[in-house]
XYZ file of C-alpha atoms in Angstrom:
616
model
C 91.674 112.586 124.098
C 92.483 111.068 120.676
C 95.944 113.360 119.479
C 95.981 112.221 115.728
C 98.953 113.903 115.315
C 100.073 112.109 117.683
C 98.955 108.766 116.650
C 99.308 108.970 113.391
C 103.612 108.751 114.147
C 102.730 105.196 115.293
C 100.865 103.928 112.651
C 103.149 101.033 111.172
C 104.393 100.438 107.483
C 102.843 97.377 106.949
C 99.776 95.674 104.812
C 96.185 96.640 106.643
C 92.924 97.890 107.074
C 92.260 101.225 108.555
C 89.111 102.116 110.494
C 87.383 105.607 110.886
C 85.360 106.565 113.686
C 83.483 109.957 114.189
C 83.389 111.737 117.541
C 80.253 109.253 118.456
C 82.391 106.271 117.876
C 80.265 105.127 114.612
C 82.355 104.137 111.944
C 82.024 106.310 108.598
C 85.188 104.920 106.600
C 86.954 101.837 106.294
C 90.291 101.373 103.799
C 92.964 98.902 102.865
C 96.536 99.962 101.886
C 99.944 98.254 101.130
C 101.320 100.750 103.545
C 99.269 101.983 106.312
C 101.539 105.037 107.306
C 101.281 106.547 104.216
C 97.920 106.320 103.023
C 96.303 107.108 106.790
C 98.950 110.142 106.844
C 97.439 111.265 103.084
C 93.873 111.983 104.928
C 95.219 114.645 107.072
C 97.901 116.338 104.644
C 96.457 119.734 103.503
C 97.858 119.096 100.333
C 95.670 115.672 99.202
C 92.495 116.417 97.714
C 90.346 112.989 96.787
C 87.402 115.122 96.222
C 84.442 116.238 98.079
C 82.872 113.133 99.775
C 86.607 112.310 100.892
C 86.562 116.047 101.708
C 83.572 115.429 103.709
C 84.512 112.344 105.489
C 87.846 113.449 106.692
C 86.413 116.504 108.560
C 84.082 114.090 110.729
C 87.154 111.894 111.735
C 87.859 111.815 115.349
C 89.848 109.070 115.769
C 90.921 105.765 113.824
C 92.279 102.631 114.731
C 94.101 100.088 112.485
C 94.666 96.298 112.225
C 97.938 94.717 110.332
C 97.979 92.122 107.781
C 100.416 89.782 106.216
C 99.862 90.659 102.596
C 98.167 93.412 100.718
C 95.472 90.532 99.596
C 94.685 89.724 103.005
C 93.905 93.408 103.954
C 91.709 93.633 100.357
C 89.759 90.699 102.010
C 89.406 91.766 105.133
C 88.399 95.585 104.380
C 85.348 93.861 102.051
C 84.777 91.995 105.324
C 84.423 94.344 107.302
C 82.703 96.904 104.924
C 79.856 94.333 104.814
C 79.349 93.910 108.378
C 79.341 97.457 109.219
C 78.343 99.338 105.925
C 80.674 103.204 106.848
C 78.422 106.091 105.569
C 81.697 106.867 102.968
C 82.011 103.605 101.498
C 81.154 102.989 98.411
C 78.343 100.120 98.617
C 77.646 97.418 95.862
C 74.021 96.959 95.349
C 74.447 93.272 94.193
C 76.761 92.302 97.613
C 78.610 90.163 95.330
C 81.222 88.364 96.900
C 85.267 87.452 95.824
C 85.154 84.437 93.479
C 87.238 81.122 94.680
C 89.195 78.352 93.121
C 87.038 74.667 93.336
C 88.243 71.778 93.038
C 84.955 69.154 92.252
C 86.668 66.236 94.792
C 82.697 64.695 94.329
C 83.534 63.614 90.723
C 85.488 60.988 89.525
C 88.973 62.622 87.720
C 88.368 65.711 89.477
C 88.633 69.485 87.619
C 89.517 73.154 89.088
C 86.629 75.311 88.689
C 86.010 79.072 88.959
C 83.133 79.296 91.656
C 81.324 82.574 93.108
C 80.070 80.517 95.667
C 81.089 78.168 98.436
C 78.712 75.049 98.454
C 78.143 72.271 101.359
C 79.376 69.228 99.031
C 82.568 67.371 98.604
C 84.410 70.051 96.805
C 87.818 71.995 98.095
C 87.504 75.443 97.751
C 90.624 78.160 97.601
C 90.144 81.707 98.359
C 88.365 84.179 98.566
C 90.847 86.014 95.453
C 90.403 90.016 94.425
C 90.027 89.750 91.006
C 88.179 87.159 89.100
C 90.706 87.655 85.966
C 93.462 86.342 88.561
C 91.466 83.486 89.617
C 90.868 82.656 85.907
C 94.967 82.943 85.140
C 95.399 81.012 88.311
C 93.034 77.884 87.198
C 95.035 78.052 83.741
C 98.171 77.884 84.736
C 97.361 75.016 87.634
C 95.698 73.238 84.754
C 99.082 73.781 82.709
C 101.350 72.725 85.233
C 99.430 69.730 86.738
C 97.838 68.309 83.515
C 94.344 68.014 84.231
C 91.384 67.895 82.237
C 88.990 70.854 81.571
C 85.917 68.999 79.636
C 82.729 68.673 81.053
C 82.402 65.074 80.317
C 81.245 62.350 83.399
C 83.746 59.830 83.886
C 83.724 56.617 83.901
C 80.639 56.971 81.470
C 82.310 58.739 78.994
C 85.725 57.152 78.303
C 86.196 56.189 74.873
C 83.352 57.242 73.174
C 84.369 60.087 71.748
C 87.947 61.223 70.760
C 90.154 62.671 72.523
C 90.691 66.688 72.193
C 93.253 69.310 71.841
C 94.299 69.439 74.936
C 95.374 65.736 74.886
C 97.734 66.296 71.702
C 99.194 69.338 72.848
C 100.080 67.226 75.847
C 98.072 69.060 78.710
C 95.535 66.455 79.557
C 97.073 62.938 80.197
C 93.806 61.485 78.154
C 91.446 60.763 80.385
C 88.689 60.495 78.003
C 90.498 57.476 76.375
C 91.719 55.838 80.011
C 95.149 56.302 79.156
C 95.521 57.077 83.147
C 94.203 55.100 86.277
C 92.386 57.563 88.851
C 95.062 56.459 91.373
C 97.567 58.324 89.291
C 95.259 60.892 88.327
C 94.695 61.849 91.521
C 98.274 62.337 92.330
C 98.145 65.260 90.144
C 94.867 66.125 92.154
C 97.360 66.581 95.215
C 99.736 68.126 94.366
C 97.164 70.871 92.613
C 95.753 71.127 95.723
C 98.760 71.189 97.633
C 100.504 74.163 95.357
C 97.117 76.236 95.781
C 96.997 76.204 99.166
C 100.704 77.726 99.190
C 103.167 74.818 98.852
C 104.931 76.096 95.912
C 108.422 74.631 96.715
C 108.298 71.544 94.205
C 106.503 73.704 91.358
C 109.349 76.225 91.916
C 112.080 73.642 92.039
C 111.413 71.805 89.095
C 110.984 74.653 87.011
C 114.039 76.376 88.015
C 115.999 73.555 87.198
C 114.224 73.608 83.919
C 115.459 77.291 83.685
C 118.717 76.649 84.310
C 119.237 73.739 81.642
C 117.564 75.690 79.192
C 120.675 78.540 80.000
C 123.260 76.215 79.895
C 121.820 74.850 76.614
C 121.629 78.660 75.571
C 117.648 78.600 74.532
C 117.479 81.883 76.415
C 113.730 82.034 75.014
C 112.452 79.280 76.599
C 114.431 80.048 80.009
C 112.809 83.029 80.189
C 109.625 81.292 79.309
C 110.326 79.172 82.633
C 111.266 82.334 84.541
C 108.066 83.631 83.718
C 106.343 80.870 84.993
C 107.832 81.168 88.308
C 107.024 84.494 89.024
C 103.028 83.274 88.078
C 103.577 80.458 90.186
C 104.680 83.013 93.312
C 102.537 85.169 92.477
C 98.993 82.998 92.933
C 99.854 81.245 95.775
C 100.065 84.338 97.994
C 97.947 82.876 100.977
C 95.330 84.982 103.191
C 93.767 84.017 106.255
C 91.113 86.520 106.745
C 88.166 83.868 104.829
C 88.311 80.478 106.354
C 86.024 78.729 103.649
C 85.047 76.156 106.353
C 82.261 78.904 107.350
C 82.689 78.497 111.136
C 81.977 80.912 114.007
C 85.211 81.108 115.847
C 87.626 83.754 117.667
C 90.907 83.555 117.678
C 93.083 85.395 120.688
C 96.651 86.323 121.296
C 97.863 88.228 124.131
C 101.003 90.028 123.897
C 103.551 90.648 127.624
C 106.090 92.683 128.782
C 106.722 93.371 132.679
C 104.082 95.324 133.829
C 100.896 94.756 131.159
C 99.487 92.531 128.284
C 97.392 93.447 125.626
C 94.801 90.721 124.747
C 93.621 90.839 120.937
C 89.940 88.981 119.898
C 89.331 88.410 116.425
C 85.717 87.746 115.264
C 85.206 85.058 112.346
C 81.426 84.589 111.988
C 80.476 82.357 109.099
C 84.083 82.030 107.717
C 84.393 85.476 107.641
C 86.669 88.004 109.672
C 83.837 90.678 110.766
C 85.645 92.580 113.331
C 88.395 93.005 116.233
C 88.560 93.966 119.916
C 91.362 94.643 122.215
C 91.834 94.420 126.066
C 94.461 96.274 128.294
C 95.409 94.156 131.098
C 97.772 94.841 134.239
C 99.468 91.438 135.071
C 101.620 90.116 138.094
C 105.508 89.874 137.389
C 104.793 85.631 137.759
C 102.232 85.452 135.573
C 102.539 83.367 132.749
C 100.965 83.599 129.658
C 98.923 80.666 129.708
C 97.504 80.947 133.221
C 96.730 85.163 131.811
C 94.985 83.451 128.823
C 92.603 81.322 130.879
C 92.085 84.250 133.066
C 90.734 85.802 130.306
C 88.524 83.581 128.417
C 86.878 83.113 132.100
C 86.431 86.724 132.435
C 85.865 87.726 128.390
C 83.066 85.207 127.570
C 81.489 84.973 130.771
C 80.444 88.861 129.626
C 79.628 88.255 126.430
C 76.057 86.804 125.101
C 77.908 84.586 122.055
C 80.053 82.044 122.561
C 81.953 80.823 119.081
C 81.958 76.726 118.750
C 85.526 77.112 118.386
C 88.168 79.180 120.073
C 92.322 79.294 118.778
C 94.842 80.628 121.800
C 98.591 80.602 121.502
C 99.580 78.245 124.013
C 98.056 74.995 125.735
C 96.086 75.892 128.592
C 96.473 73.724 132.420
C 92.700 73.743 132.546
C 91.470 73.731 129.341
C 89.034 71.006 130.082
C 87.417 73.281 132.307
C 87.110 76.327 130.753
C 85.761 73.925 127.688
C 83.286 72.498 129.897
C 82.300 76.358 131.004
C 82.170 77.381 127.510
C 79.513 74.457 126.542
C 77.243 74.997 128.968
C 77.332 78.855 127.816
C 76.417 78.056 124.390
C 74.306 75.147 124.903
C 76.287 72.642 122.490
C 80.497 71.507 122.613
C 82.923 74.503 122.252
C 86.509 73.300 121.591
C 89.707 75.024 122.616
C 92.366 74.593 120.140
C 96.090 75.713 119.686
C 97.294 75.353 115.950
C 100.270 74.071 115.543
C 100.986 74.851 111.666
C 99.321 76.078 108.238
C 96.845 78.743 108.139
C 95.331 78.953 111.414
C 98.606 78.842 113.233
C 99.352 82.077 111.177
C 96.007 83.659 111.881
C 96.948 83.485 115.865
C 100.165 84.709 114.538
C 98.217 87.420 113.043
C 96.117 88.476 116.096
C 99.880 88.101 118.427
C 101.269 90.423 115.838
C 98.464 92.925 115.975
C 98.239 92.831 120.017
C 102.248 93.418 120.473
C 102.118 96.210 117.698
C 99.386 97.676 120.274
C 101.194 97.106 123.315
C 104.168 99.024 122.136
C 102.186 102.010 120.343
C 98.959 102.359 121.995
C 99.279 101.946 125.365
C 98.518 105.243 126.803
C 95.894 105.916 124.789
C 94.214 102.293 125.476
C 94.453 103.419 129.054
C 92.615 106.445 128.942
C 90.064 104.843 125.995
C 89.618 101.962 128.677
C 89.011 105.127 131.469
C 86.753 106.688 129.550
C 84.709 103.289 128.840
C 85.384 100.109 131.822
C 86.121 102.583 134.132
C 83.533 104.990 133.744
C 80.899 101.876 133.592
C 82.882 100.959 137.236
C 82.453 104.415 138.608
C 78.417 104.050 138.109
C 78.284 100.745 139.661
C 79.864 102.069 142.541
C 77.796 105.181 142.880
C 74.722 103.257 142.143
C 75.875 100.246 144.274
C 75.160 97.907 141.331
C 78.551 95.404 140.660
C 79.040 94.632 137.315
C 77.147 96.829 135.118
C 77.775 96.231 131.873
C 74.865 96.627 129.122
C 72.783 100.086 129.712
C 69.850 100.865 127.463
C 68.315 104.757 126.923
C 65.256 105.829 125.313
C 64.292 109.160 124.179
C 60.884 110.859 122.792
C 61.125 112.572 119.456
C 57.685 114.735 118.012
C 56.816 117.512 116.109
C 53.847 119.582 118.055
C 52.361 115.528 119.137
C 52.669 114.051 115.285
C 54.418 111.393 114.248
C 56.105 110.950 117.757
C 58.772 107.958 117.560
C 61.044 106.591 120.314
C 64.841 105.441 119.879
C 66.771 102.768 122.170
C 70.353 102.850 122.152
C 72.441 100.259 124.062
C 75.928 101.080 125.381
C 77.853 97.816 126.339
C 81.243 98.250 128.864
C 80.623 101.601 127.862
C 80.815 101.949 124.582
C 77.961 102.010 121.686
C 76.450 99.142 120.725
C 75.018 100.216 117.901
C 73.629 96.905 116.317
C 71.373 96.513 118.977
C 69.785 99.714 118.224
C 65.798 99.659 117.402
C 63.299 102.244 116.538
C 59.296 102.712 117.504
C 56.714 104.166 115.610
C 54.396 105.407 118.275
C 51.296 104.168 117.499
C 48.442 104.046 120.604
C 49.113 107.596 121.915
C 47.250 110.972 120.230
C 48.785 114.277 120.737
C 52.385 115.362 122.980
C 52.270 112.881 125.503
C 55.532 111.787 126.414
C 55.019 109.491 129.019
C 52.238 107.578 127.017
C 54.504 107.263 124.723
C 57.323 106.324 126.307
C 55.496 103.660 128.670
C 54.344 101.877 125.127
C 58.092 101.918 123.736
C 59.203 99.922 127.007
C 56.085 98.057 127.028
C 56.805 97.012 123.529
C 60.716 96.666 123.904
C 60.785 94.065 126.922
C 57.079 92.134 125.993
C 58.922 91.683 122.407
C 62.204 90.061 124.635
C 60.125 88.150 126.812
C 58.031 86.584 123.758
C 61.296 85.957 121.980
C 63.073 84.179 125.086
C 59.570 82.179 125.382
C 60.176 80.810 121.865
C 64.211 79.643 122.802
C 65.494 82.417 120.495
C 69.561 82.660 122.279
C 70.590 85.792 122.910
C 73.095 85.957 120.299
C 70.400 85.670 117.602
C 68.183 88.819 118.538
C 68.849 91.897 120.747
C 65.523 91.858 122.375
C 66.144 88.900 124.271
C 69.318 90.675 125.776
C 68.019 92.854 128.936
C 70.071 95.923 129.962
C 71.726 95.404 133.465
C 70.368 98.821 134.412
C 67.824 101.589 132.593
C 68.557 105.085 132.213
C 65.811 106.778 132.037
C 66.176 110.485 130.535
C 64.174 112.562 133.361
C 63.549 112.150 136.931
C 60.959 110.438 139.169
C 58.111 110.713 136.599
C 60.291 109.049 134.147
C 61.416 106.180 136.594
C 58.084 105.258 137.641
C 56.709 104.935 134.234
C 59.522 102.621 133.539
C 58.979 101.031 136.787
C 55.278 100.583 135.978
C 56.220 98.966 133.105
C 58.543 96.494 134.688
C 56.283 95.716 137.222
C 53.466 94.591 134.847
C 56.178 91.979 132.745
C 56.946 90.954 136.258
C 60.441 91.949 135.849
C 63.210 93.256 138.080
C 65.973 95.670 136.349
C 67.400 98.213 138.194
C 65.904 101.816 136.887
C 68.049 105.118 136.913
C 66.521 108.671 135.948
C 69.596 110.956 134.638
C 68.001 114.444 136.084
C 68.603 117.254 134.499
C 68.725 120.807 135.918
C 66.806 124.520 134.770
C 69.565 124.319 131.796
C 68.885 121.355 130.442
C 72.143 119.988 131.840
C 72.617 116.726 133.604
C 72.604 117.451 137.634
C 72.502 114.215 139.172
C 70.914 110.437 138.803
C 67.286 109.552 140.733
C 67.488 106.064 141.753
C 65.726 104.452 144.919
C 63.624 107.161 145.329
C 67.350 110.028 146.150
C 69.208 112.134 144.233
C 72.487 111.442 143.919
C 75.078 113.487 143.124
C 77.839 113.140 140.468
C 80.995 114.459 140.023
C 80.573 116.670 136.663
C 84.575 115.903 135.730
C 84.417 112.260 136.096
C 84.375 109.854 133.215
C 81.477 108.670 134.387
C 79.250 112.044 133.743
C 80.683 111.721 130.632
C 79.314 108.411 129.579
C 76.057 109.931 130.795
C 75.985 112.424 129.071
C 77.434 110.667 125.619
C 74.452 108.072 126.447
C 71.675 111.025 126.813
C 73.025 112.559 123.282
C 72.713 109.316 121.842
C 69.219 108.543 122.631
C 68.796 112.284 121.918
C 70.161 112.038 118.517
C 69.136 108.649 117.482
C 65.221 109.517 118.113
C 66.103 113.253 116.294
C 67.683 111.283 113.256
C 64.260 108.607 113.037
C 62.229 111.468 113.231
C 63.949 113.246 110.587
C 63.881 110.598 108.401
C 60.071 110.307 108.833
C 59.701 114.087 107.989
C 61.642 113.660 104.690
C 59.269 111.441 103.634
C 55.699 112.278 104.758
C 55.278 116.617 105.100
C 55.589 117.088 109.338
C 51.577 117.819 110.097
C 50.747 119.625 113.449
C 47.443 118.892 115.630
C 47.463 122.210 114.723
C 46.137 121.390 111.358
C 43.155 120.095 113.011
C 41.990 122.971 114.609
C 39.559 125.517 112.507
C 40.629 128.454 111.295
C 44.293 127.391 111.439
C 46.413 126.884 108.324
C 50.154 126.431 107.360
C 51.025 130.460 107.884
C 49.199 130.414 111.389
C 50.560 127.093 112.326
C 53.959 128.629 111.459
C 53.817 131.272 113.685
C 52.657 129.748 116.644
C 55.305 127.175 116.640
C 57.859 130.046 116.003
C 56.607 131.695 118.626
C 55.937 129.002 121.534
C 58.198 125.786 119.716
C 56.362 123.497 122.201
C 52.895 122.276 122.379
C 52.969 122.478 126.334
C 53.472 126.516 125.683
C 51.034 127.066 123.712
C 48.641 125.135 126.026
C 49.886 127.116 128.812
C 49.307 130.867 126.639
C 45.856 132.654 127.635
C 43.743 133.697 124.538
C 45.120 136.957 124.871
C 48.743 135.674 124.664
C 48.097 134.060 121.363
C 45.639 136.417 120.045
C 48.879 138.547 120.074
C 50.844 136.640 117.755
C 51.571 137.016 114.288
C 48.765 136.518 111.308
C 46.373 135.365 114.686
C 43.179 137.109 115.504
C 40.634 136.606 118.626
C 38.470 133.964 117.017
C 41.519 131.935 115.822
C 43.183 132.521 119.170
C 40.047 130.755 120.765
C 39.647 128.115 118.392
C 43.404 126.977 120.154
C 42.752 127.410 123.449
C 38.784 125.600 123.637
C 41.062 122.789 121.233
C 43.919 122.110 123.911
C 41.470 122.737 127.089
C 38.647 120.391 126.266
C 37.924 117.814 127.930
């Protein structure tokens, strides 16, 4: 169990993004801070009020988890990252989606410029960033202008040189007068460099040659312009504070450290998906005292990806790997096109596996217990069922439920757990729409029928399974019922012509979870085990996810009962016998007598129902 009293004594004072989870795993609030110890300790202090939402929020919280940063800019990046990829119930959501704005530098043009941009474009152009505030990006662009010299016109060189005259900026000696060709390109584009160069965090020269400046101006006792200089510098620091989190190249890679000590590793997998750091995922591993760190690292990308539907065209590790070439070779014929191992050496992606090493040792050292018993409660449980099942390697389960009010507007929810825990992007929704009245296993047989015939039309059109969750089939079905739920399922199946294992989770007089129905047995299961626990979190996910669609339906169209159709039968009648019997099955099941007897019914009324649910 997540102690966050506990936990929260481990959480480090560092840059970082923190990540809250409610007690079904979803996550309802993510944050940045400069410090993560104190702002995650403000949640739980009696004492900090941030108003009712926050109010709200923090009574849902369950557990969190954290990842570090370098810099308070690179957590600022990352939180809007990751607030776009998994939009938290308690964030606060821009309706435009409007991204951080970047620094461009037009390397298409002749005598190149640095340009504010909202947008990263496929042409010739370097682009900086992503930056938090568009007024720093703006005071960034000046003062690179001001120390490098270059031009800000609009006009198209060569064309335009000498025809017009040259501006202000040429006689207050900023621009090296282009316009007029008082500079080759060549030289030009020196500046170019060394602009690009101090923007992507090589301040040293900048610094150098204006402290020097600094200094003479001291020693010549023109403290005004020293301090002038001195301001400069601190600009000059200031905008070239780097982040990795946005790699403006826009490729799908992951990058993985593993962190060692005697007895286990810790294995840390960041997700970039289109330039963009969506996500994180950590691995506990138990390791051999002569295991090195390479040979635990190819271990694991055999192990980790040949699990996973996506495969990145790029992976970053920490060391060289012995058989690289191989797991390359494995990798490409995963993904269908070259997949390239790579281990940076320097510059921004050797500190973004620096990053991911940081984040995994910080875990070993802090986390380890609790990554144990998470991993229990999740690998282990997901073992436990193959075993009793005698299925190896179960890994992606999908759950259905039924959801009605009296037979109208019944809808069906799939949820998909994956090495035991949600998978909640995968989730989908049906509308029942061929089946009249409380029929459950109508209804149920066209959810299935629709789920796998929409997977099987979406594999026959090469969609890859990293593109569409429908083309992803579950390892095993659990099936929320016994034998009549299994062979509907099974019926299904069997018409696709397709084999996956089917499992009804049986429930006893209590509505409790008894035991699973697969092959045609009962089996019995241990009611303390982690695995009845994933069963049962799975069953209350189903349960809750069809509740939820169905609640949302009612909100917007008034709940109607076949009731309504029946003569003599209005809203106050209607509301009593549902009061009364709840299901439709117990009313069926109630002589005319029976509901003659209830409340605001008579004997005509009562047989109106009955001739209604008993005709043929």
């Amino acid at each position: 169990m997540f102690d966050i009293q506990e936990e929260l004594k481990k959480v480090p004072d560092s840059p970082g993004v923190y990540i809250m989870h409610d007690s079904s795993d979803a996550i309802i609030y993510i944050g940045k801070a400069k410090s993560l110890t104190k702002r995650v300790h403000q949640y739980f202090q009696p004492s900090h009020d941030e108003g009712i939402k926050k109010k709200q929020m923090v009574e849902h919280i369950d557990h969190f988890e954290y990842i570090v940063t370098d810099s308070e800019l690179e957590a600022l990046v990352l939180e809007n990252n990751l607030i776009k990829e998994h939009r938290p119930k308690y964030n606060t959501m821009l309706r435009d989606d409007k991204t951080y704005p970047y620094i461009k530098v037009t390397l298409g043009e002749h005598f190149p410029r640095v340009l504010f941009s909202r947008k990263v474009y496929k042409d010739k152009a370097r682009y900086f960033g992503p930056f938090t505030s568009a007024g720093d990006v703006r005071e960034t662009i000046e003062l690179t202008n001001k120390l490098f010299h270059l031009r800000t016109c609009n006009r198209v060189f060569p064309r335009d040189i000498k025809k017009e005259r040259p501006c202000l900026n040429y006689h207050i000696k900023q621009c090296p007068g282009v316009c007029q060709g008082y500079i080759t390109e060549d030289e030009y584009m020196k500046s170019v460099n060394a602009a690009m160069k101090f923007l992507d965090g090589d301040d040293t020269a900048v610094v150098d040659d204006l402290t020097a400046k600094m200094n003479a101006a001291s020693e010549n006792l023109e403290f005004e312009k020293a301090a002038g200089y001195r301001d400069e510098i601190e600009a000059v620091k200031m905008c070239v504070q780097k982040q990795k989190i946005t790699d403006t190249g826009g490729e799908d890679r992951d990058i993985l450290a593993i962190a060692m000590d005697r007895e286990d590793a810790c294995a840390v997998v960041f997700f970039i998906r289109g330039g963009r750091m969506i996500g994180r995922d950590h691995f506990f591993l138990s390791i051999r005292d002569d295991q090195d760190k390479a040979e635990l690292i190819s271990t694991f990308i055999q192990q980790f990806y040949s699990g996973t539907p996506f495969v990145p065209k790029e992976l970053f590790v920490q060391s060289e790997l012995p058989d690289q070439k191989v797991l390359e070779d494995f990798l490409s014929e995963k993904k269908g096109s070259a997949v390239h191992i790579v281990t940076p050496k320097r510059g921004q992606k050797e500190k973004l596996v620096e990053l991911a090493w940081k984040n995994a040792s910080m875990i070993l050292t802090k986390d380890r217990e609790r990554i144990k018993r998470e991993e229990g409660r999740t690998i282990g449980a997901m073992k436990e069922l193959s075993d009793i099942l005698g299925l190896p390697g179960i890994q992606r389960m999908e759950a259905y439920d039924i959801s009605n009010t009296m037979g109208y507007q019944s809808v069906g929810s799939m949820v998909v757990f994956d090495h035991g825990k949600p998978l909640r992007n995968d989730y989908r929704k049906f509308r029942i729409k061929t089946v009249e009245g409380p029929n459950d296993y109508a209804s149920m047989k066209e959810v299935l029928t629709r789920r796998f015939t929409h997977g099987l039309e979406e594999k026959a059109e090469g969609e890859s399974e990293d593109t569409g969750s429908f083309t992803r089939f579950p390892d095993v079905i659990m099936m929320d019922g016994g034998r009549g739920q299994v062979n509907i399922a099974l019926e299904v199946l069997d018409e696709l012509g397709l084999d996956i294992p089917v499992c009804g989770m049986v429930k006893d007089d209590h509505h409790r979870t008894r035991g699973l129905f697969f092959n045609n047995r009962e089996l019995p299961i241990d009611r303390s085990s982690e695995c009845f626990k994933l069963i049962t979190r799975l069953q209350d996910e189903a349960h809750r996810f069809a509740i939820e669609y169905h609640r949302s339906l009612r909100g917007k169209n008034q709940v109607k009962s076949f009731l309504d159709d029946i003569p003599g039968i209005g809203p106050t009648r209607r509301k009593a016998l549902m009061k009364k019997y709840v299901t439709a099955e117990a009313i069926r099941a109630a002589s005319v007598e029976d509901l003659a007897g209830t409340d605001s019914m008579n004997e005509k009324a009562a047989q109106e129902v009955y001739d209604y649910l008993h005709k043929s």
